[in-house]
Tab-separated table of C-alpha atoms in Angstrom:
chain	number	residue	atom	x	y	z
H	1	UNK	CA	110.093	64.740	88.205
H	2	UNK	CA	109.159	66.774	91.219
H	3	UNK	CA	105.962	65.641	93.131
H	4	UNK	CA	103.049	68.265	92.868
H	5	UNK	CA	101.381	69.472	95.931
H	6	UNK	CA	98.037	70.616	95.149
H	7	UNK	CA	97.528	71.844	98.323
H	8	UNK	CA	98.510	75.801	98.837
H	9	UNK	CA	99.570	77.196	102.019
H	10	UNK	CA	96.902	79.445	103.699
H	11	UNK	CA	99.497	82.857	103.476
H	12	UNK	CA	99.779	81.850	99.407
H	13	UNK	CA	95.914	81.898	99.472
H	14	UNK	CA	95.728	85.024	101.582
H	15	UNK	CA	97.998	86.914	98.941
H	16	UNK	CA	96.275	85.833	95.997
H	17	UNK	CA	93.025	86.673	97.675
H	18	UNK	CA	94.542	89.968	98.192
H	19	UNK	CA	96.029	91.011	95.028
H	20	UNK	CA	92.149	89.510	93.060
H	21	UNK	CA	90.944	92.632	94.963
H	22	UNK	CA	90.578	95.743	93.362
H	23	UNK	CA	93.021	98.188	94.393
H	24	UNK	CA	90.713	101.347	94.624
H	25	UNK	CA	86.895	101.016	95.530
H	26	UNK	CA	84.597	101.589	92.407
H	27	UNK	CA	84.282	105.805	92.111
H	28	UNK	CA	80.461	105.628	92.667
H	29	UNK	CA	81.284	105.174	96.558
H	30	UNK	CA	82.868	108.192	96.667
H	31	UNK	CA	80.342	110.043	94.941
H	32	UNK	CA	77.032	111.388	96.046
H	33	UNK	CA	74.547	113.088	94.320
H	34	UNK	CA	73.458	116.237	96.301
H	35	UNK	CA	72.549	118.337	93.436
H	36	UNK	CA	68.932	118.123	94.561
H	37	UNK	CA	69.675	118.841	97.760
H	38	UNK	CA	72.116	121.683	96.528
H	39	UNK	CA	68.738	123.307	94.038
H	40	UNK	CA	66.493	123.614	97.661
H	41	UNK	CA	66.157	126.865	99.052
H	42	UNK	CA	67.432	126.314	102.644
H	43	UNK	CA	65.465	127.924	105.686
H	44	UNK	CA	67.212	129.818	107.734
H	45	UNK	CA	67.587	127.957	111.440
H	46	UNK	CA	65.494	130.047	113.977
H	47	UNK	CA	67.737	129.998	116.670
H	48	UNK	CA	70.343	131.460	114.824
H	49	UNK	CA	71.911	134.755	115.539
H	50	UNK	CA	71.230	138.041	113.691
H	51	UNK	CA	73.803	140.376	112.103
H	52	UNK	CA	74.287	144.090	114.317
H	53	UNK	CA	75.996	147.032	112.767
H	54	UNK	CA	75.763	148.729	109.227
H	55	UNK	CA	76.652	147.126	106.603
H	56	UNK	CA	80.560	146.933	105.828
H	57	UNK	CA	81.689	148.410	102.276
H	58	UNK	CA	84.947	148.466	100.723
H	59	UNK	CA	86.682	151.561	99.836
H	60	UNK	CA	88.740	152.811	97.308
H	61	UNK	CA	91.656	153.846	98.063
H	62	UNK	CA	94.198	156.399	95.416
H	63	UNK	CA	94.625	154.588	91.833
H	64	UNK	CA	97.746	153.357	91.245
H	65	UNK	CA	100.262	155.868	89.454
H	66	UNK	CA	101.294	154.240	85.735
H	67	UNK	CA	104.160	152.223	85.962
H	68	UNK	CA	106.187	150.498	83.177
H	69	UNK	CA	107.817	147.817	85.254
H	70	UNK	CA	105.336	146.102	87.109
H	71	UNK	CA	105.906	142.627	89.028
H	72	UNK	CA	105.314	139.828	87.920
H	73	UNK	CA	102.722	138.876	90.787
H	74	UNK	CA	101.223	140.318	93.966
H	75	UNK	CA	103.855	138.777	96.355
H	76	UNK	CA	106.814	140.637	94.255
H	77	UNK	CA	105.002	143.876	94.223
H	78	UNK	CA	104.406	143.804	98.098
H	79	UNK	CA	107.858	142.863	98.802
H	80	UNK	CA	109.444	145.653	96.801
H	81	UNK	CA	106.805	148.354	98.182
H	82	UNK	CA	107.827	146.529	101.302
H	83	UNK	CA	111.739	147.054	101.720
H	84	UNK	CA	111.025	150.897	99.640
H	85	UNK	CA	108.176	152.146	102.075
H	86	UNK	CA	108.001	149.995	104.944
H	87	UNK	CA	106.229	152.637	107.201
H	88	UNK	CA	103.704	153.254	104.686
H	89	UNK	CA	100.538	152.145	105.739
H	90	UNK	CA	99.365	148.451	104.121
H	91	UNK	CA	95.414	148.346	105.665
H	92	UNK	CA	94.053	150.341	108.374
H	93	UNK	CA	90.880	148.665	110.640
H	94	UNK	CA	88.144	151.301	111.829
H	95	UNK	CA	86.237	151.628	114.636
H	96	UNK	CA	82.157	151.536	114.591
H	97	UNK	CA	82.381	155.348	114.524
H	98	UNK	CA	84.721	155.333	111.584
H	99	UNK	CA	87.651	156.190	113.124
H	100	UNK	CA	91.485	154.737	112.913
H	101	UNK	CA	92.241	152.132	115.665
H	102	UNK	CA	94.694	150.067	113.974
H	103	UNK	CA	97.275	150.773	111.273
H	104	UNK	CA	99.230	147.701	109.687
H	105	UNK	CA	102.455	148.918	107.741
H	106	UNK	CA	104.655	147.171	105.475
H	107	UNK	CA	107.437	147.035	106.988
């Protein structure tokens, strides 16, 4: 027969090192626990600026009329109120006085 080395090559060695290893680190190592930390009340940092102005509130705008055929999401009813009314006006910003500075339309 063929002569045995028992002897393996240092690259051999290195792959078989390599491929004993686990391939992903244990999930533990990825994990912390901060659900203690998450339960504390945190203080508020000193330093840090206040809010100015009233407080912002949403409002309502005219109900939607009754319609049989509605979308099927969001982006399909915007685009088709987009190419039907595209100067109609989408969302309008305000001033601090409550007046109209900016007007976004669909089109």
């Amino acid at each position: 027969g063929v002569p045995v080395n028992s002897r393996v090559s240092s690259k051999i060695q290195q792959l078989l090192n390599t491929l004993k290893r686990p391939k992903r680190p244990p999930l533990k190592e990825f994990f912390v626990d901060d659900f203690e930390e998450l339960l504390e009340v945190q203080q508020p940092d000193p330093n840090q600026p206040k809010p100015e102005g009233n407080p912002v509130n949403v409002l309502k705008g005219e109900p939607l009329g009754v319609v049989t055929n509605w979308p099927p999401s969001l982006l399909a009813a915007l685009q088709r109120w987009g190419t039907t009314q595209p100067k109609a006006p989408c969302l309008t910003a305000l001033d601090t006085t409550g007046k109209a500075i900016y007007t976004l339309t669909y089109g």
